[in-house]
mmCIF file of C-alpha atoms and ligand atoms in Angstrom:
data_model
loop_
_atom_site.group_PDB
_atom_site.id
_atom_site.type_symbol
_atom_site.label_atom_id
_atom_site.label_comp_id
_atom_site.label_asym_id
_atom_site.label_seq_id
_atom_site.Cartn_x
_atom_site.Cartn_y
_atom_site.Cartn_z
ATOM 1 C CA MET A 1 91.514 20.988 74.333
ATOM 2 C CA SER A 2 91.079 19.844 70.809
ATOM 3 C CA LEU A 3 88.970 16.862 69.835
ATOM 4 C CA THR A 4 89.772 14.383 67.099
ATOM 5 C CA PHE A 5 87.065 12.955 64.854
ATOM 6 C CA THR A 6 88.031 9.783 63.007
ATOM 7 C CA PRO A 7 85.497 8.592 60.411
ATOM 8 C CA LEU A 8 84.035 5.114 61.024
ATOM 9 C CA THR A 9 83.066 4.575 57.379
ATOM 10 C CA PRO A 10 83.421 6.699 54.226
ATOM 11 C CA VAL A 11 79.672 7.456 54.458
ATOM 12 C CA PHE A 12 78.875 8.285 58.088
ATOM 13 C CA GLY A 13 79.952 7.975 61.692
ATOM 14 C CA ALA A 14 82.999 9.173 63.598
ATOM 15 C CA ARG A 15 84.915 8.121 66.667
ATOM 16 C CA VAL A 16 85.610 11.029 68.980
ATOM 17 C CA THR A 17 88.772 11.160 71.068
ATOM 18 C CA GLY A 18 90.248 13.841 73.284
ATOM 19 C CA VAL A 19 87.425 14.226 75.772
ATOM 20 C CA ASP A 20 86.799 12.510 79.098
ATOM 21 C CA MET A 21 83.058 11.853 79.323
ATOM 22 C CA SER A 22 83.242 11.272 83.058
ATOM 23 C CA GLU A 23 84.277 14.899 83.615
ATOM 24 C CA PRO A 24 82.018 17.943 83.247
ATOM 25 C CA MET A 25 82.212 19.219 79.666
ATOM 26 C CA THR A 26 82.917 22.779 78.650
ATOM 27 C CA ASP A 27 80.595 24.598 76.249
ATOM 28 C CA ALA A 28 83.422 24.833 73.716
ATOM 29 C CA VAL A 29 83.933 21.062 73.692
ATOM 30 C CA PHE A 30 80.207 20.447 73.417
ATOM 31 C CA ALA A 31 79.989 22.876 70.477
ATOM 32 C CA GLU A 32 82.541 20.749 68.597
ATOM 33 C CA ILE A 33 80.596 17.582 69.386
ATOM 34 C CA ARG A 34 77.303 19.172 68.335
ATOM 35 C CA ALA A 35 78.718 20.290 64.977
ATOM 36 C CA ALA A 36 80.282 16.866 64.380
ATOM 37 C CA PHE A 37 76.926 15.228 65.140
ATOM 38 C CA ASP A 38 75.349 17.233 62.298
ATOM 39 C CA GLU A 39 78.152 16.199 59.998
ATOM 40 C CA TYR A 40 78.610 12.529 60.892
ATOM 41 C CA VAL A 41 75.087 11.401 62.006
ATOM 42 C CA ILE A 42 76.600 9.009 64.547
ATOM 43 C CA LEU A 43 79.365 9.634 67.064
ATOM 44 C CA ILE A 44 81.093 7.146 69.356
ATOM 45 C CA LEU A 45 83.122 7.961 72.434
ATOM 46 C CA SER A 46 84.847 5.579 74.821
ATOM 47 C CA GLY A 47 85.927 5.897 78.387
ATOM 48 C CA PRO A 48 84.953 5.110 81.916
ATOM 49 C CA VAL A 49 81.264 4.134 82.236
ATOM 50 C CA MET A 50 79.158 7.271 82.424
ATOM 51 C CA ASN A 51 76.866 7.404 85.441
ATOM 52 C CA ASP A 52 73.174 8.324 85.168
ATOM 53 C CA GLU A 53 73.713 11.904 86.229
ATOM 54 C CA ARG A 54 76.465 12.527 83.681
ATOM 55 C CA GLN A 55 74.400 10.915 80.945
ATOM 56 C CA VAL A 56 71.431 13.159 81.690
ATOM 57 C CA GLU A 57 73.630 16.253 81.913
ATOM 58 C CA PHE A 58 75.355 15.494 78.611
ATOM 59 C CA SER A 59 72.127 14.537 76.818
ATOM 60 C CA LYS A 60 70.298 17.704 77.892
ATOM 61 C CA ARG A 61 72.851 19.792 76.024
ATOM 62 C CA PHE A 62 71.288 18.509 72.779
ATOM 63 C CA GLY A 63 67.766 19.506 73.815
ATOM 64 C CA PRO A 64 64.897 18.504 76.088
ATOM 65 C CA LEU A 65 64.760 14.854 77.114
ATOM 66 C CA GLU A 66 61.827 12.622 76.445
ATOM 67 C CA GLY A 67 60.319 10.815 79.378
ATOM 68 C CA THR A 68 60.048 7.063 78.967
ATOM 69 C CA ARG A 69 56.564 5.655 79.222
ATOM 70 C CA GLY A 70 54.718 2.453 78.555
ATOM 71 C CA VAL A 71 56.285 -0.954 78.626
ATOM 72 C CA ASN A 72 59.997 -0.188 79.021
ATOM 73 C CA PRO A 73 61.125 -1.243 82.527
ATOM 74 C CA ALA A 74 62.641 2.207 83.059
ATOM 75 C CA SER A 75 59.248 3.840 82.414
ATOM 76 C CA GLY A 76 58.827 7.020 84.431
ATOM 77 C CA THR A 77 62.541 7.921 84.265
ATOM 78 C CA PRO A 78 64.602 9.732 81.606
ATOM 79 C CA PHE A 79 66.074 6.371 80.592
ATOM 80 C CA ALA A 80 65.046 3.593 78.268
ATOM 81 C CA ARG A 81 66.726 0.408 79.350
ATOM 82 C CA GLN A 82 67.771 -2.359 76.971
ATOM 83 C CA SER A 83 68.757 -5.254 79.160
ATOM 84 C CA ASN A 84 68.183 -8.879 80.036
ATOM 85 C CA LEU A 85 68.570 -7.987 83.729
ATOM 86 C CA ASP A 86 65.618 -7.270 85.986
ATOM 87 C CA ILE A 87 65.682 -3.585 86.967
ATOM 88 C CA GLU A 88 64.939 -4.398 90.632
ATOM 89 C CA SER A 89 66.734 -7.659 91.358
ATOM 90 C CA GLY A 90 69.454 -7.648 88.686
ATOM 91 C CA ASP A 91 68.557 -11.268 87.879
ATOM 92 C CA VAL A 92 68.511 -12.527 84.318
ATOM 93 C CA ILE A 93 65.011 -12.227 82.843
ATOM 94 C CA PRO A 94 63.753 -15.523 81.328
ATOM 95 C CA ALA A 95 63.744 -15.555 77.518
ATOM 96 C CA ASP A 96 59.976 -16.096 77.359
ATOM 97 C CA ASP A 97 59.193 -13.076 79.583
ATOM 98 C CA ARG A 98 57.083 -10.296 77.997
ATOM 99 C CA ARG A 99 59.918 -7.802 78.595
ATOM 100 C CA MET A 100 62.337 -9.847 76.489
ATOM 101 C CA PHE A 101 59.753 -10.321 73.766
ATOM 102 C CA TYR A 102 59.198 -6.549 73.736
ATOM 103 C CA GLN A 103 62.940 -5.927 73.266
ATOM 104 C CA LYS A 104 63.087 -8.385 70.343
ATOM 105 C CA ALA A 105 61.411 -5.681 68.284
ATOM 106 C CA ASN A 106 64.633 -3.647 68.586
ATOM 107 C CA MET A 107 66.129 -6.122 66.131
ATOM 108 C CA MET A 108 64.104 -4.593 63.323
ATOM 109 C CA TRP A 109 65.539 -1.498 61.630
ATOM 110 C CA HIS A 110 64.030 1.489 63.401
ATOM 111 C CA ALA A 111 64.596 5.021 64.583
ATOM 112 C CA ASP A 112 63.610 5.877 68.139
ATOM 113 C CA SER A 113 60.357 7.697 68.863
ATOM 114 C CA THR A 114 59.242 8.301 65.264
ATOM 115 C CA PHE A 115 55.852 7.093 66.559
ATOM 116 C CA LYS A 116 55.612 10.085 68.888
ATOM 117 C CA ALA A 117 53.834 13.312 67.944
ATOM 118 C CA THR A 118 57.113 15.163 68.489
ATOM 119 C CA PRO A 119 59.874 13.056 66.957
ATOM 120 C CA SER A 120 63.357 12.680 68.402
ATOM 121 C CA LEU A 121 66.489 14.548 67.380
ATOM 122 C CA CYS A 122 68.888 11.936 68.690
ATOM 123 C CA SER A 123 69.512 9.199 71.217
ATOM 124 C CA VAL A 124 72.470 8.707 73.538
ATOM 125 C CA LEU A 125 73.133 5.049 74.350
ATOM 126 C CA THR A 126 75.659 4.103 77.016
ATOM 127 C CA ALA A 127 77.120 0.631 77.459
ATOM 128 C CA ARG A 128 77.001 -0.297 81.147
ATOM 129 C CA ILE A 129 77.377 -4.093 80.916
ATOM 130 C CA VAL A 130 78.497 -5.721 77.680
ATOM 131 C CA PRO A 131 78.311 -9.460 76.871
ATOM 132 C CA PRO A 132 81.592 -11.134 75.861
ATOM 133 C CA GLU A 133 80.095 -11.878 72.454
ATOM 134 C CA GLY A 134 77.082 -10.726 70.455
ATOM 135 C CA GLY A 135 74.858 -7.774 71.220
ATOM 136 C CA ALA A 136 76.354 -5.473 68.585
ATOM 137 C CA THR A 137 74.274 -2.591 67.291
ATOM 138 C CA GLU A 138 73.968 -1.902 63.563
ATOM 139 C CA LEU A 139 73.238 1.490 62.057
ATOM 140 C CA ALA A 140 72.340 2.603 58.547
ATOM 141 C CA SER A 141 72.365 6.071 57.030
ATOM 142 C CA THR A 142 69.052 7.394 55.746
ATOM 143 C CA ARG A 143 70.941 10.499 54.622
ATOM 144 C CA ALA A 144 72.857 8.209 52.275
ATOM 145 C CA ALA A 145 69.524 6.630 51.239
ATOM 146 C CA TYR A 146 68.202 10.079 50.307
ATOM 147 C CA GLU A 147 71.324 10.782 48.301
ATOM 148 C CA THR A 148 70.757 7.680 46.137
ATOM 149 C CA LEU A 149 67.462 9.127 44.873
ATOM 150 C CA SER A 150 67.276 10.752 41.452
ATOM 151 C CA ASP A 151 66.423 14.446 41.222
ATOM 152 C CA SER A 152 62.906 13.625 40.035
ATOM 153 C CA GLU A 153 62.364 11.202 42.936
ATOM 154 C CA LYS A 154 63.634 13.832 45.379
ATOM 155 C CA ALA A 155 61.132 16.302 43.942
ATOM 156 C CA GLU A 156 58.308 13.753 44.001
ATOM 157 C CA PHE A 157 58.937 12.753 47.631
ATOM 158 C CA GLU A 158 59.708 16.223 49.004
ATOM 159 C CA ASP A 159 56.286 16.821 50.559
ATOM 160 C CA LEU A 160 55.258 13.258 51.404
ATOM 161 C CA VAL A 161 53.816 12.612 54.834
ATOM 162 C CA ILE A 162 54.301 9.280 56.580
ATOM 163 C CA GLU A 163 52.063 7.713 59.177
ATOM 164 C CA HIS A 164 54.047 6.117 62.035
ATOM 165 C CA ASP A 165 52.296 3.727 64.379
ATOM 166 C CA PHE A 166 53.803 1.950 67.397
ATOM 167 C CA ALA A 167 50.963 -0.563 67.734
ATOM 168 C CA TYR A 168 51.517 -1.465 64.058
ATOM 169 C CA SER A 169 55.284 -1.967 64.440
ATOM 170 C CA ARG A 170 55.122 -3.976 67.648
ATOM 171 C CA GLY A 171 52.321 -5.993 66.019
ATOM 172 C CA LEU A 172 54.827 -7.116 63.377
ATOM 173 C CA VAL A 173 56.554 -9.241 66.017
ATOM 174 C CA GLY A 174 53.219 -10.380 67.448
ATOM 175 C CA PHE A 175 53.441 -8.111 70.495
ATOM 176 C CA THR A 176 50.080 -6.827 71.648
ATOM 177 C CA PHE A 177 49.393 -3.995 74.045
ATOM 178 C CA THR A 178 46.823 -3.917 76.794
ATOM 179 C CA PRO A 179 43.890 -1.511 76.233
ATOM 180 C CA LYS A 180 45.418 0.774 78.872
ATOM 181 C CA GLU A 181 48.777 0.851 77.087
ATOM 182 C CA LEU A 182 47.001 1.529 73.799
ATOM 183 C CA GLU A 183 45.344 4.626 75.265
ATOM 184 C CA THR A 184 48.660 6.472 75.159
ATOM 185 C CA MET A 185 49.367 5.515 71.551
ATOM 186 C CA GLY A 186 47.918 6.256 68.180
ATOM 187 C CA PRO A 187 49.224 6.920 64.708
ATOM 188 C CA VAL A 188 51.139 10.165 64.130
ATOM 189 C CA ARG A 189 52.212 11.917 60.926
ATOM 190 C CA HIS A 190 55.612 13.319 60.002
ATOM 191 C CA ASN A 191 57.219 14.622 56.832
ATOM 192 C CA LEU A 192 59.310 11.942 55.169
ATOM 193 C CA VAL A 193 62.125 14.271 54.150
ATOM 194 C CA ARG A 194 64.070 15.877 56.990
ATOM 195 C CA THR A 195 66.528 18.726 56.693
ATOM 196 C CA ASN A 196 69.380 19.080 59.161
ATOM 197 C CA LYS A 197 69.146 22.595 60.601
ATOM 198 C CA GLY A 198 72.909 22.923 60.938
ATOM 199 C CA ASN A 199 74.057 22.021 57.433
ATOM 200 C CA GLY A 200 70.939 21.620 55.271
ATOM 201 C CA ARG A 201 71.694 17.939 54.513
ATOM 202 C CA LYS A 202 68.536 15.971 53.758
ATOM 203 C CA SER A 203 67.525 12.510 54.887
ATOM 204 C CA VAL A 204 64.406 10.364 55.194
ATOM 205 C CA MET A 205 62.836 9.501 58.544
ATOM 206 C CA ILE A 206 61.827 5.863 58.149
ATOM 207 C CA GLY A 207 62.132 2.561 60.034
ATOM 208 C CA VAL A 208 59.791 -0.026 61.401
ATOM 209 C CA HIS A 209 57.233 2.392 62.870
ATOM 210 C CA ALA A 210 56.666 3.980 59.440
ATOM 211 C CA LYS A 211 53.452 2.325 58.301
ATOM 212 C CA SER A 212 52.065 4.132 55.288
ATOM 213 C CA VAL A 213 52.319 7.121 52.976
ATOM 214 C CA VAL A 214 49.409 9.500 53.486
ATOM 215 C CA GLY A 215 47.307 9.760 50.312
ATOM 216 C CA TRP A 216 48.895 6.713 48.645
ATOM 217 C CA SER A 217 47.500 3.198 48.471
ATOM 218 C CA TYR A 218 48.818 1.013 51.280
ATOM 219 C CA GLU A 219 50.737 -1.187 48.809
ATOM 220 C CA LYS A 220 52.365 1.714 46.981
ATOM 221 C CA GLY A 221 53.357 3.280 50.292
ATOM 222 C CA ARG A 222 54.823 0.031 51.597
ATOM 223 C CA ALA A 223 56.831 -0.389 48.393
ATOM 224 C CA LEU A 224 58.350 3.081 48.800
ATOM 225 C CA LEU A 225 59.142 2.631 52.503
ATOM 226 C CA GLU A 226 60.763 -0.724 51.795
ATOM 227 C CA ASP A 227 62.733 0.669 48.870
ATOM 228 C CA LEU A 228 64.060 3.519 51.029
ATOM 229 C CA LEU A 229 65.047 1.086 53.770
ATOM 230 C CA GLU A 230 66.823 -1.103 51.215
ATOM 231 C CA ARG A 231 68.810 1.920 50.032
ATOM 232 C CA ALA A 232 69.752 2.861 53.605
ATOM 233 C CA THR A 233 70.825 -0.647 54.557
ATOM 234 C CA ARG A 234 73.087 -1.348 51.593
ATOM 235 C CA PRO A 235 76.367 -2.552 53.110
ATOM 236 C CA GLU A 236 78.231 0.619 52.149
ATOM 237 C CA ASN A 237 75.715 2.717 54.108
ATOM 238 C CA THR A 238 75.890 0.726 57.331
ATOM 239 C CA TYR A 239 78.103 0.471 60.374
ATOM 240 C CA ARG A 240 78.177 -2.299 62.992
ATOM 241 C CA HIS A 241 79.335 -1.435 66.475
ATOM 242 C CA GLU A 242 80.759 -4.080 68.804
ATOM 243 C CA TRP A 243 80.371 -2.507 72.232
ATOM 244 C CA ARG A 244 82.907 -2.103 74.981
ATOM 245 C CA GLU A 245 81.900 -1.084 78.467
ATOM 246 C CA GLY A 246 81.945 2.686 78.774
ATOM 247 C CA ASP A 247 81.152 3.348 75.111
ATOM 248 C CA VAL A 248 78.749 6.176 74.415
ATOM 249 C CA MET A 249 76.968 6.388 71.085
ATOM 250 C CA ILE A 250 74.948 9.304 69.804
ATOM 251 C CA TRP A 251 72.778 8.752 66.732
ATOM 252 C CA ASP A 252 70.521 11.026 64.748
ATOM 253 C CA ASN A 253 67.013 9.534 64.700
ATOM 254 C CA GLN A 254 66.096 11.468 61.550
ATOM 255 C CA SER A 255 69.178 10.568 59.485
ATOM 256 C CA ALA A 256 69.807 6.977 60.540
ATOM 257 C CA VAL A 257 68.053 3.769 61.506
ATOM 258 C CA HIS A 258 69.508 1.189 63.857
ATOM 259 C CA ARG A 259 68.871 -2.302 65.164
ATOM 260 C CA ALA A 260 70.000 -4.561 67.983
ATOM 261 C CA THR A 261 71.527 -7.967 67.254
ATOM 262 C CA GLU A 262 71.367 -11.291 69.097
ATOM 263 C CA PHE A 263 73.336 -12.316 72.138
ATOM 264 C CA ASP A 264 72.963 -15.285 74.443
ATOM 265 C CA THR A 265 70.478 -13.822 76.920
ATOM 266 C CA ALA A 266 70.547 -16.909 79.151
ATOM 267 C CA GLN A 267 74.352 -17.005 79.515
ATOM 268 C CA HIS A 268 75.444 -13.369 79.366
ATOM 269 C CA GLN A 269 74.486 -10.029 80.837
ATOM 270 C CA ARG A 270 73.829 -6.870 78.847
ATOM 271 C CA LEU A 271 72.744 -3.473 80.135
ATOM 272 C CA MET A 272 72.468 -0.477 77.851
ATOM 273 C CA GLN A 273 70.914 2.762 78.944
ATOM 274 C CA ARG A 274 69.421 5.260 76.535
ATOM 275 C CA THR A 275 68.423 8.865 76.847
ATOM 276 C CA THR A 276 66.296 10.247 74.036
ATOM 277 C CA ILE A 277 66.400 13.897 73.038
ATOM 278 C CA SER A 278 63.267 15.428 71.594
ATOM 279 C CA ALA A 279 63.353 17.454 68.381
ATOM 280 C CA GLY A 280 60.870 19.893 69.924
ATOM 281 C CA THR A 281 58.796 19.994 73.036
ATOM 282 C CA PRO A 282 58.388 16.394 74.155
ATOM 283 C CA ILE A 283 54.860 15.129 74.763
ATOM 284 C CA VAL A 284 56.077 13.207 77.797
ATOM 285 C CA PRO A 285 58.741 15.463 79.270
ATOM 286 C CA VAL A 286 61.081 14.450 82.055
ATOM 287 C CA LEU A 287 59.742 16.156 85.150
HETATM 288 C C1 OGA B 301 67.874 1.574 71.572
HETATM 289 C C2 OGA B 301 68.197 0.415 70.726
HETATM 290 C C3 OGA B 301 69.816 -1.285 70.314
HETATM 291 C C4 OGA B 301 70.687 -2.168 71.122
HETATM 292 O O1 OGA B 301 68.404 1.651 72.688
HETATM 293 O O2 OGA B 301 67.115 2.430 71.103
HETATM 294 O O3 OGA B 301 67.568 0.215 69.727
HETATM 295 O O4 OGA B 301 71.556 -2.808 70.499
HETATM 296 N N1 OGA B 301 69.222 -0.314 71.129
HETATM 297 O O5 OGA B 301 70.493 -2.239 72.335
HETATM 298 MN MN1 MN B 302 66.283 2.016 69.299
#
C-alpha cells in the first residue's frame, strides 16, 4: 500500500490518505507516517472513529506514552480528555465548573507537556464527538519561527535554556491549584532550540508554559519568548483545523504550538481524546 501526503499549507502540515486507521497498521506503513511526521510537523488522517485501544496501539509506535495526572478528568489513564461532557455521566458540564475553566487555558498557544521534566515528542488527538460549529484547533510552526531568525540570532539563542512552569501558565487564566496538586509540579528547564533527530531541522520549544530565559532578566526573557511566539503565529505559519468525527491529528510538541478555539459549550457536545508521547522516559508512565 502506498500512502499519499498532501500538504496543508506551504509551510507545514500534511493530510495523509491511503491508510485505514481502524485496521492494524503494518510496520512499513508506520515507517512512512513516522518519516512524514518529521518532515511535516503535523499530520491529519480521517476515517472511522478510532477506539481507545487502537489509539493507544498507534500512539505507542512513536514512543512511550505519558500517563495523565492532576486535574484532567482522564487522570490515571493514558488519555487526556478535552470535553464539555462529564466522563462518568456524559452530561454537559456547566460553564462555570472548575473543569471547564481549566480547559479554557487550552485556548492560549501552547505545546503539550513542556512543563514536564521529560518533554513530549508528539500528541495524537482523536475527534470522537465534534460540535456542528466552532471548536477548531489552530496550530503554528515553531520550526518556521526558527527559520525567520538571522544567523546571528540563531547563534545567540543556540544554548539558551527556558524555564517552563505549569503553575505559572495556569495562573495566567486565574486558575489556582490546591497544595496537593502543586506537590506534583514545579518549574523545569529545557533547551530552547530543538533539533529533529530524523532530519536535523531546528525549531524552538515555546508556548504558554515557557516562563523565563535562564540567566536573563525576566523582562528580556519575556520579550524574546513573545517575539518567538509572534514569529510562529504569523498567518503564513499557521493552520486551522475544522474537525470532523474520526479525524486523527498528530503534532510535534517541539516544532509547533497549538490552541483550542471557542464553541458553544452549553448547546453542543465535543469530545476529543489525546494520547501524549514522551520524548524520553516519561516521569509518569502509563502502567
Ligand atoms: C490538546 C489540546 C485543543 C483542542 O488536546 O492538547 O490542546 O482544540 N486540544 O481541543
Ligand atoms: Mn494541548
